[in-house]
């Protein structure tokens, strides 16, 4: 019996030790439950949310009943190599999604015609499905997602999207093409609800925020067609939500790494839909930077810990962002491997890498440029044009009174033409033919360029260029004026000479031609010549050499032939040829070139009848006509919910007013809000007001045609700020007003009446979002609340 007694005593001791360990774990868990909110230190006790009972019950559930239970719990808590995935759904989230889904997908196949920018994005989707290269100034993710959905149902990309209003034929899967934007628009309301809950707003106000997203007519309209904004807003909002949760998670846990990855991927996805998604990325970086700044005074955390945490965040965010962004373009290039209508925007080397592209034109042409080569010189970056000349001369006098050299014009012409051909000549040789022995041109060699049709050489001199007076005029020299000597020498500088061992190659070599006498580089200025220059583009010589506008490359190339030198020519052509296969261009070369082209080819549309200015957006002074039926006045017109837009604009003023009031009072050492409430008030402004300003103010500095839909990202944050102000008004009334219950009741009655106005406006103007209702001329005029709303009436 004695051994049994010892075993019992040993088991009892072990049980007590395990109990003490479990008690310590329970205490740690309880302290975490009482911890402050994610980044502001907002105390959970101040917020009487519906989550608190759940936390309490959970704490009770994990309390072990006996020793064996404690042992099991202990093992689960300390297993560092396991993780769980928990999906939480509540009635509010599901209800908002379902309601949003119904509004977005209701009769989504109507209209059965091209709506507004579907003419562009639909074409891009069709080109994806035909593997045909296209160029767009925005990244490709949005188009890729839509193309994936359309390709999944067997769409071949046969429809051409010829013009707005063109009827879709039976082969076009309208639902599949519009599915992804509608789904993203449906998910936006639940994400907004989650963001508002994350910053500790009440559930009622958070549900209100989701409903306002659903009931805004502009957001509804943009979610129903082949347009990018709903995807942009969804990824941006999801990124902000996961950033807030990422900052609240325990550092270096699986949940922390997972949330950081999702946040970075979502924010980068917004950038990959449209470059303006970078504003949301910038806001997220600000939020994380603020969180780091607020942690610095905590002396309980060592310098090494804080430094390691910052480095880990930076590495995680940047690496995931880089992978998502580059991966998006990898899929883009892998899909678009055939030449198309837009590939002439790219460099000659890029075009030659596409199936059926420039390689099919230059097939069989010699590779290396030498004395006697006939070439066309293409402007490598920026506008697509070729160095060009013709028999016409510069006018004697320009409109501003300046004089010219009156010599032969040299321009940059945007079309292939016989006048684009030039002959490369050594200055010390009289003949223009290739020699028996190849005389190749290398980096640093001095040459002359002789115009093939007029036989005059490329020249520059100290005469102001017609459209760019700070640059030198470039001409083809005519020797009738002895007071202006010929300056015909140009030095060849290879910018990527390492790839060709300093040999000048057609297609791939990027060169700069530097005028020997003046050290000015041959440059495309971007200025368009008047009628006397046939509206072609100006070419000048600029002493500021280091610009991308001074970079050229040989596109088409052949050797100057002579009757008795066919054998020489034949030998030359068999030695070095442009490959019959498409030119091999690495992914990184394609990637870097396309990034540059997207930045340089900013959309510079002329003034549009439905364009608007940023100052017109907050009060919605102008909409956009998207589509109109041929047989009636039924139409799709972009207009927001006037009640929401005006209220949200007022909420910005109210928040700023509150902020100024509190700051002045605090300066007088009168603290109306306790520290927890003050931190929470600042948080709203630092997320929602900052988000609004970051997405809105930059448009005042954009020099291109703008439309109302450019305001939608700013609107998203403005609506959330409106909900924050409503919530704060209730707090202020409770704190500072006598008989707060009565006053808060009146305030809520006003909010309910206001929301009824939101519902009324949404219902009344939904006819302009769906376009399903036939309208008379009187109906359209009744909908026109502002004279600046250009609703269309073309039927009585």
mmCIF file of C-alpha atoms in Angstrom, residues 470-773:
data_model
loop_
_atom_site.group_PDB
_atom_site.id
_atom_site.type_symbol
_atom_site.label_atom_id
_atom_site.label_comp_id
_atom_site.label_asym_id
_atom_site.label_seq_id
_atom_site.Cartn_x
_atom_site.Cartn_y
_atom_site.Cartn_z
ATOM 1 C CA UNK A 470 15.154 77.497 -75.415
ATOM 2 C CA UNK A 471 16.172 74.666 -77.731
ATOM 3 C CA UNK A 472 18.031 74.747 -81.050
ATOM 4 C CA UNK A 473 16.359 74.323 -84.379
ATOM 5 C CA UNK A 474 16.959 71.027 -86.201
ATOM 6 C CA UNK A 475 16.811 71.051 -89.988
ATOM 7 C CA UNK A 476 18.107 69.354 -93.086
ATOM 8 C CA UNK A 477 20.879 71.591 -94.416
ATOM 9 C CA UNK A 478 20.420 73.503 -97.659
ATOM 10 C CA UNK A 479 23.598 75.224 -98.833
ATOM 11 C CA UNK A 480 21.984 78.292 -100.428
ATOM 12 C CA UNK A 481 22.808 80.497 -97.431
ATOM 13 C CA UNK A 482 26.591 80.780 -97.018
ATOM 14 C CA UNK A 483 26.185 82.763 -93.756
ATOM 15 C CA UNK A 484 25.049 79.569 -92.012
ATOM 16 C CA UNK A 485 27.681 76.840 -92.304
ATOM 17 C CA UNK A 486 26.729 73.190 -92.173
ATOM 18 C CA UNK A 487 26.914 71.507 -88.754
ATOM 19 C CA UNK A 488 26.152 67.948 -89.772
ATOM 20 C CA UNK A 489 28.067 65.804 -87.278
ATOM 21 C CA UNK A 490 26.315 63.721 -84.624
ATOM 22 C CA UNK A 491 27.876 61.451 -82.021
ATOM 23 C CA UNK A 492 26.166 58.129 -81.291
ATOM 24 C CA UNK A 493 25.781 57.331 -77.575
ATOM 25 C CA UNK A 494 24.474 53.861 -76.749
ATOM 26 C CA UNK A 495 22.498 53.942 -73.503
ATOM 27 C CA UNK A 496 22.255 50.150 -73.160
ATOM 28 C CA UNK A 497 25.561 49.351 -74.812
ATOM 29 C CA UNK A 498 26.488 46.633 -72.318
ATOM 30 C CA UNK A 499 23.827 44.377 -73.789
ATOM 31 C CA UNK A 500 25.336 44.628 -77.290
ATOM 32 C CA UNK A 501 28.995 45.157 -76.318
ATOM 33 C CA UNK A 502 28.783 48.788 -77.499
ATOM 34 C CA UNK A 503 27.612 47.738 -81.003
ATOM 35 C CA UNK A 504 24.702 49.657 -82.516
ATOM 36 C CA UNK A 505 21.902 47.155 -83.124
ATOM 37 C CA UNK A 506 18.563 47.669 -84.786
ATOM 38 C CA UNK A 507 15.461 47.276 -82.600
ATOM 39 C CA UNK A 508 17.155 46.774 -79.238
ATOM 40 C CA UNK A 509 19.782 49.537 -78.960
ATOM 41 C CA UNK A 510 18.593 52.771 -77.363
ATOM 42 C CA UNK A 511 20.675 55.703 -78.549
ATOM 43 C CA UNK A 512 21.130 59.411 -78.005
ATOM 44 C CA UNK A 513 22.359 61.552 -80.922
ATOM 45 C CA UNK A 514 24.501 64.431 -79.625
ATOM 46 C CA UNK A 515 25.303 67.322 -81.952
ATOM 47 C CA UNK A 516 29.102 67.593 -82.076
ATOM 48 C CA UNK A 517 29.311 71.376 -82.563
ATOM 49 C CA UNK A 518 26.890 72.396 -79.806
ATOM 50 C CA UNK A 519 26.667 69.280 -77.516
ATOM 51 C CA UNK A 520 22.868 69.431 -77.800
ATOM 52 C CA UNK A 521 20.919 66.159 -78.087
ATOM 53 C CA UNK A 522 18.277 65.411 -80.716
ATOM 54 C CA UNK A 523 14.960 65.697 -78.876
ATOM 55 C CA UNK A 524 11.239 65.172 -79.358
ATOM 56 C CA UNK A 525 9.759 68.203 -77.577
ATOM 57 C CA UNK A 526 6.090 67.154 -77.508
ATOM 58 C CA UNK A 527 5.004 70.470 -79.064
ATOM 59 C CA UNK A 528 2.772 70.356 -82.112
ATOM 60 C CA UNK A 529 3.694 72.496 -85.103
ATOM 61 C CA UNK A 530 1.143 74.842 -86.748
ATOM 62 C CA UNK A 531 -0.340 74.337 -90.196
ATOM 63 C CA UNK A 532 2.941 75.251 -91.905
ATOM 64 C CA UNK A 533 4.413 72.144 -90.240
ATOM 65 C CA UNK A 534 1.343 70.038 -91.112
ATOM 66 C CA UNK A 535 0.567 69.687 -87.379
ATOM 67 C CA UNK A 536 3.411 67.238 -86.945
ATOM 68 C CA UNK A 537 5.512 67.250 -83.788
ATOM 69 C CA UNK A 538 8.554 69.398 -83.200
ATOM 70 C CA UNK A 539 12.091 68.026 -83.148
ATOM 71 C CA UNK A 540 14.798 70.218 -81.601
ATOM 72 C CA UNK A 541 18.272 69.961 -80.087
ATOM 73 C CA UNK A 542 18.562 70.454 -76.337
ATOM 74 C CA UNK A 543 21.742 70.921 -74.317
ATOM 75 C CA UNK A 544 19.949 69.226 -71.430
ATOM 76 C CA UNK A 545 20.765 65.782 -72.716
ATOM 77 C CA UNK A 546 19.658 63.554 -69.851
ATOM 78 C CA UNK A 547 15.939 63.283 -70.586
ATOM 79 C CA UNK A 548 13.911 60.391 -71.928
ATOM 80 C CA UNK A 549 12.756 62.557 -74.849
ATOM 81 C CA UNK A 550 16.262 62.375 -76.332
ATOM 82 C CA UNK A 551 16.202 58.562 -76.646
ATOM 83 C CA UNK A 552 15.707 56.921 -80.061
ATOM 84 C CA UNK A 553 16.044 53.474 -81.563
ATOM 85 C CA UNK A 554 16.316 52.002 -85.047
ATOM 86 C CA UNK A 555 13.122 50.200 -85.965
ATOM 87 C CA UNK A 556 13.352 49.233 -89.649
ATOM 88 C CA UNK A 557 16.770 48.615 -91.170
ATOM 89 C CA UNK A 558 18.249 47.616 -94.507
ATOM 90 C CA UNK A 559 21.541 48.069 -96.323
ATOM 91 C CA UNK A 560 21.867 50.543 -99.212
ATOM 92 C CA UNK A 561 22.141 48.400 -102.321
ATOM 93 C CA UNK A 562 24.279 48.836 -105.462
ATOM 94 C CA UNK A 563 23.879 47.007 -108.734
ATOM 95 C CA UNK A 564 27.325 45.432 -108.671
ATOM 96 C CA UNK A 565 27.350 44.637 -104.946
ATOM 97 C CA UNK A 566 24.661 41.999 -104.673
ATOM 98 C CA UNK A 567 27.178 39.409 -103.537
ATOM 99 C CA UNK A 568 28.460 41.713 -100.805
ATOM 100 C CA UNK A 569 24.924 42.364 -99.675
ATOM 101 C CA UNK A 570 24.119 38.674 -99.694
ATOM 102 C CA UNK A 571 27.155 37.938 -97.525
ATOM 103 C CA UNK A 572 26.201 40.665 -95.074
ATOM 104 C CA UNK A 573 22.658 39.408 -94.774
ATOM 105 C CA UNK A 574 23.777 35.888 -93.966
ATOM 106 C CA UNK A 575 26.175 36.914 -91.219
ATOM 107 C CA UNK A 576 23.967 38.750 -88.723
ATOM 108 C CA UNK A 577 20.200 38.779 -89.008
ATOM 109 C CA UNK A 578 17.317 39.827 -86.849
ATOM 110 C CA UNK A 579 16.003 36.478 -85.576
ATOM 111 C CA UNK A 580 13.094 34.939 -87.431
ATOM 112 C CA UNK A 581 11.682 34.047 -84.021
ATOM 113 C CA UNK A 582 10.116 36.822 -81.907
ATOM 114 C CA UNK A 583 12.728 38.868 -80.076
ATOM 115 C CA UNK A 584 13.312 37.639 -76.533
ATOM 116 C CA UNK A 585 12.650 40.410 -74.024
ATOM 117 C CA UNK A 586 12.846 39.532 -70.348
ATOM 118 C CA UNK A 587 9.863 39.966 -68.050
ATOM 119 C CA UNK A 588 11.684 42.642 -66.053
ATOM 120 C CA UNK A 589 12.459 44.647 -69.197
ATOM 121 C CA UNK A 590 8.805 44.472 -70.221
ATOM 122 C CA UNK A 591 7.671 45.305 -66.706
ATOM 123 C CA UNK A 592 9.900 48.374 -66.339
ATOM 124 C CA UNK A 593 9.023 49.631 -69.821
ATOM 125 C CA UNK A 594 5.290 49.325 -69.260
ATOM 126 C CA UNK A 595 5.521 51.171 -65.925
ATOM 127 C CA UNK A 596 7.271 54.046 -67.693
ATOM 128 C CA UNK A 597 4.757 54.065 -70.542
ATOM 129 C CA UNK A 598 1.798 54.135 -68.148
ATOM 130 C CA UNK A 599 3.245 57.176 -66.405
ATOM 131 C CA UNK A 600 4.088 58.995 -69.634
ATOM 132 C CA UNK A 601 0.846 58.228 -71.442
ATOM 133 C CA UNK A 602 -1.467 59.993 -69.007
ATOM 134 C CA UNK A 603 -4.915 60.341 -70.482
ATOM 135 C CA UNK A 604 -5.171 63.889 -71.810
ATOM 136 C CA UNK A 605 -8.726 63.992 -73.080
ATOM 137 C CA UNK A 606 -10.120 67.150 -74.500
ATOM 138 C CA UNK A 607 -12.874 68.893 -72.575
ATOM 139 C CA UNK A 608 -15.945 66.668 -72.321
ATOM 140 C CA UNK A 609 -19.514 67.843 -71.990
ATOM 141 C CA UNK A 610 -19.957 65.726 -68.856
ATOM 142 C CA UNK A 611 -16.577 66.490 -67.309
ATOM 143 C CA UNK A 612 -16.509 68.361 -64.002
ATOM 144 C CA UNK A 613 -14.110 70.046 -61.607
ATOM 145 C CA UNK A 614 -13.272 68.917 -58.050
ATOM 146 C CA UNK A 615 -15.043 71.868 -56.435
ATOM 147 C CA UNK A 616 -18.295 70.714 -58.074
ATOM 148 C CA UNK A 617 -18.220 67.226 -56.568
ATOM 149 C CA UNK A 618 -19.127 67.653 -52.869
ATOM 150 C CA UNK A 619 -22.508 69.186 -53.777
ATOM 151 C CA UNK A 620 -22.914 67.069 -56.937
ATOM 152 C CA UNK A 621 -23.357 69.913 -59.378
ATOM 153 C CA UNK A 622 -22.968 67.685 -62.425
ATOM 154 C CA UNK A 623 -23.645 64.063 -63.355
ATOM 155 C CA UNK A 624 -22.678 61.889 -66.305
ATOM 156 C CA UNK A 625 -24.913 60.380 -68.973
ATOM 157 C CA UNK A 626 -23.995 56.688 -69.295
ATOM 158 C CA UNK A 627 -26.671 55.272 -71.600
ATOM 159 C CA UNK A 628 -30.052 56.108 -73.108
ATOM 160 C CA UNK A 629 -32.649 53.883 -74.724
ATOM 161 C CA UNK A 630 -33.391 54.420 -78.382
ATOM 162 C CA UNK A 631 -37.173 54.145 -78.118
ATOM 163 C CA UNK A 632 -37.774 56.179 -74.927
ATOM 164 C CA UNK A 633 -36.082 58.490 -72.426
ATOM 165 C CA UNK A 634 -35.100 55.559 -70.192
ATOM 166 C CA UNK A 635 -31.493 56.239 -69.284
ATOM 167 C CA UNK A 636 -28.585 55.482 -66.984
ATOM 168 C CA UNK A 637 -27.196 58.683 -65.482
ATOM 169 C CA UNK A 638 -24.558 58.894 -62.757
ATOM 170 C CA UNK A 639 -25.972 60.834 -59.823
ATOM 171 C CA UNK A 640 -25.422 60.202 -56.126
ATOM 172 C CA UNK A 641 -27.996 60.265 -53.379
ATOM 173 C CA UNK A 642 -28.374 63.999 -52.845
ATOM 174 C CA UNK A 643 -29.409 63.617 -49.186
ATOM 175 C CA UNK A 644 -26.333 61.518 -48.374
ATOM 176 C CA UNK A 645 -23.888 63.729 -50.285
ATOM 177 C CA UNK A 646 -25.102 66.983 -48.728
ATOM 178 C CA UNK A 647 -25.322 65.475 -45.233
ATOM 179 C CA UNK A 648 -21.838 64.018 -45.500
ATOM 180 C CA UNK A 649 -20.464 67.371 -46.656
ATOM 181 C CA UNK A 650 -22.115 68.987 -43.639
ATOM 182 C CA UNK A 651 -20.620 66.272 -41.411
ATOM 183 C CA UNK A 652 -17.123 67.331 -42.502
ATOM 184 C CA UNK A 653 -17.845 70.888 -41.387
ATOM 185 C CA UNK A 654 -19.352 69.635 -38.137
ATOM 186 C CA UNK A 655 -16.360 67.458 -37.333
ATOM 187 C CA UNK A 656 -13.951 70.314 -38.020
ATOM 188 C CA UNK A 657 -16.138 72.571 -35.864
ATOM 189 C CA UNK A 658 -16.101 70.057 -32.989
ATOM 190 C CA UNK A 659 -12.335 69.696 -33.346
ATOM 191 C CA UNK A 660 -11.651 73.439 -33.261
ATOM 192 C CA UNK A 661 -14.017 73.872 -30.302
ATOM 193 C CA UNK A 662 -12.357 71.100 -28.290
ATOM 194 C CA UNK A 663 -8.852 72.303 -29.119
ATOM 195 C CA UNK A 664 -9.616 75.845 -27.981
ATOM 196 C CA UNK A 665 -11.236 74.569 -24.787
ATOM 197 C CA UNK A 666 -8.311 72.252 -24.086
ATOM 198 C CA UNK A 667 -5.940 75.154 -24.622
ATOM 199 C CA UNK A 668 -7.876 76.896 -21.860
ATOM 200 C CA UNK A 669 -7.394 73.708 -19.789
ATOM 201 C CA UNK A 670 -11.062 72.826 -19.965
ATOM 202 C CA UNK A 671 -11.308 69.136 -20.837
ATOM 203 C CA UNK A 672 -14.806 68.405 -22.094
ATOM 204 C CA UNK A 673 -13.861 64.877 -23.125
ATOM 205 C CA UNK A 674 -11.976 62.464 -20.901
ATOM 206 C CA UNK A 675 -8.757 60.973 -22.344
ATOM 207 C CA UNK A 676 -10.487 57.867 -23.679
ATOM 208 C CA UNK A 677 -13.203 59.890 -25.435
ATOM 209 C CA UNK A 678 -10.675 62.391 -26.762
ATOM 210 C CA UNK A 679 -8.475 59.638 -28.243
ATOM 211 C CA UNK A 680 -11.523 58.088 -29.848
ATOM 212 C CA UNK A 681 -12.616 61.436 -31.303
ATOM 213 C CA UNK A 682 -9.162 61.996 -32.797
ATOM 214 C CA UNK A 683 -9.176 58.489 -34.227
ATOM 215 C CA UNK A 684 -12.257 59.243 -36.323
ATOM 216 C CA UNK A 685 -10.619 62.256 -37.866
ATOM 217 C CA UNK A 686 -7.299 60.536 -38.410
ATOM 218 C CA UNK A 687 -8.935 57.708 -40.354
ATOM 219 C CA UNK A 688 -12.052 59.119 -41.995
ATOM 220 C CA UNK A 689 -11.307 62.841 -42.402
ATOM 221 C CA UNK A 690 -7.715 62.131 -43.405
ATOM 222 C CA UNK A 691 -8.954 59.441 -45.792
ATOM 223 C CA UNK A 692 -11.365 61.895 -47.380
ATOM 224 C CA UNK A 693 -8.758 64.617 -47.829
ATOM 225 C CA UNK A 694 -6.118 62.215 -49.172
ATOM 226 C CA UNK A 695 -8.556 60.943 -51.799
ATOM 227 C CA UNK A 696 -9.972 64.364 -52.705
ATOM 228 C CA UNK A 697 -7.423 67.172 -52.531
ATOM 229 C CA UNK A 698 -4.908 65.737 -55.068
ATOM 230 C CA UNK A 699 -7.443 66.191 -57.868
ATOM 231 C CA UNK A 700 -7.029 69.948 -57.609
ATOM 232 C CA UNK A 701 -3.522 69.432 -59.014
ATOM 233 C CA UNK A 702 -4.438 67.002 -61.804
ATOM 234 C CA UNK A 703 -4.196 68.460 -65.293
ATOM 235 C CA UNK A 704 -6.550 66.199 -67.175
ATOM 236 C CA UNK A 705 -10.246 65.792 -67.789
ATOM 237 C CA UNK A 706 -12.057 64.692 -64.625
ATOM 238 C CA UNK A 707 -15.487 63.213 -63.999
ATOM 239 C CA UNK A 708 -17.814 62.766 -61.043
ATOM 240 C CA UNK A 709 -16.814 59.118 -60.579
ATOM 241 C CA UNK A 710 -13.319 60.279 -59.581
ATOM 242 C CA UNK A 711 -14.940 61.435 -56.322
ATOM 243 C CA UNK A 712 -16.276 58.013 -55.273
ATOM 244 C CA UNK A 713 -13.228 56.924 -53.181
ATOM 245 C CA UNK A 714 -13.410 60.199 -51.239
ATOM 246 C CA UNK A 715 -17.173 59.713 -50.867
ATOM 247 C CA UNK A 716 -16.588 56.349 -49.192
ATOM 248 C CA UNK A 717 -14.617 57.954 -46.356
ATOM 249 C CA UNK A 718 -16.998 60.892 -46.190
ATOM 250 C CA UNK A 719 -19.936 58.566 -45.555
ATOM 251 C CA UNK A 720 -18.043 56.820 -42.737
ATOM 252 C CA UNK A 721 -17.182 60.211 -41.246
ATOM 253 C CA UNK A 722 -20.897 61.089 -41.365
ATOM 254 C CA UNK A 723 -21.668 58.012 -39.255
ATOM 255 C CA UNK A 724 -18.879 58.928 -36.844
ATOM 256 C CA UNK A 725 -20.291 62.455 -36.420
ATOM 257 C CA UNK A 726 -23.797 61.091 -35.773
ATOM 258 C CA UNK A 727 -22.400 58.820 -33.085
ATOM 259 C CA UNK A 728 -20.393 61.652 -31.513
ATOM 260 C CA UNK A 729 -23.424 63.946 -31.497
ATOM 261 C CA UNK A 730 -25.245 61.391 -29.345
ATOM 262 C CA UNK A 731 -22.278 61.283 -26.971
ATOM 263 C CA UNK A 732 -22.136 65.085 -26.764
ATOM 264 C CA UNK A 733 -25.870 65.325 -26.075
ATOM 265 C CA UNK A 734 -25.632 62.777 -23.274
ATOM 266 C CA UNK A 735 -22.712 64.595 -21.649
ATOM 267 C CA UNK A 736 -23.563 68.263 -22.007
ATOM 268 C CA UNK A 737 -27.341 68.584 -22.238
ATOM 269 C CA UNK A 738 -29.825 68.622 -19.398
ATOM 270 C CA UNK A 739 -32.468 65.925 -19.667
ATOM 271 C CA UNK A 740 -30.289 63.966 -22.126
ATOM 272 C CA UNK A 741 -32.817 61.161 -22.604
ATOM 273 C CA UNK A 742 -35.379 63.559 -24.066
ATOM 274 C CA UNK A 743 -32.880 65.408 -26.245
ATOM 275 C CA UNK A 744 -31.283 62.194 -27.510
ATOM 276 C CA UNK A 745 -34.757 60.894 -28.316
ATOM 277 C CA UNK A 746 -35.487 64.008 -30.357
ATOM 278 C CA UNK A 747 -32.112 63.670 -32.092
ATOM 279 C CA UNK A 748 -32.837 60.073 -33.012
ATOM 280 C CA UNK A 749 -36.234 61.069 -34.366
ATOM 281 C CA UNK A 750 -34.490 63.624 -36.581
ATOM 282 C CA UNK A 751 -32.048 60.950 -37.780
ATOM 283 C CA UNK A 752 -34.957 58.624 -38.587
ATOM 284 C CA UNK A 753 -36.689 61.374 -40.568
ATOM 285 C CA UNK A 754 -33.422 62.118 -42.374
ATOM 286 C CA UNK A 755 -32.986 58.432 -43.209
ATOM 287 C CA UNK A 756 -36.514 58.403 -44.615
ATOM 288 C CA UNK A 757 -35.337 61.169 -46.953
ATOM 289 C CA UNK A 758 -32.393 58.996 -47.967
ATOM 290 C CA UNK A 759 -34.785 56.154 -48.803
ATOM 291 C CA UNK A 760 -37.089 58.446 -50.760
ATOM 292 C CA UNK A 761 -34.305 59.916 -52.877
ATOM 293 C CA UNK A 762 -32.842 56.469 -53.550
ATOM 294 C CA UNK A 763 -36.202 55.117 -54.684
ATOM 295 C CA UNK A 764 -37.031 58.142 -56.804
ATOM 296 C CA UNK A 765 -33.692 58.299 -58.623
ATOM 297 C CA UNK A 766 -33.072 54.554 -58.904
ATOM 298 C CA UNK A 767 -34.692 54.823 -62.349
ATOM 299 C CA UNK A 768 -31.467 56.566 -63.434
ATOM 300 C CA UNK A 769 -29.328 53.781 -61.958
ATOM 301 C CA UNK A 770 -31.204 50.840 -63.466
ATOM 302 C CA UNK A 771 -32.412 52.423 -66.709
ATOM 303 C CA UNK A 772 -35.360 50.032 -66.862
ATOM 304 C CA UNK A 773 -38.182 52.563 -66.624
#
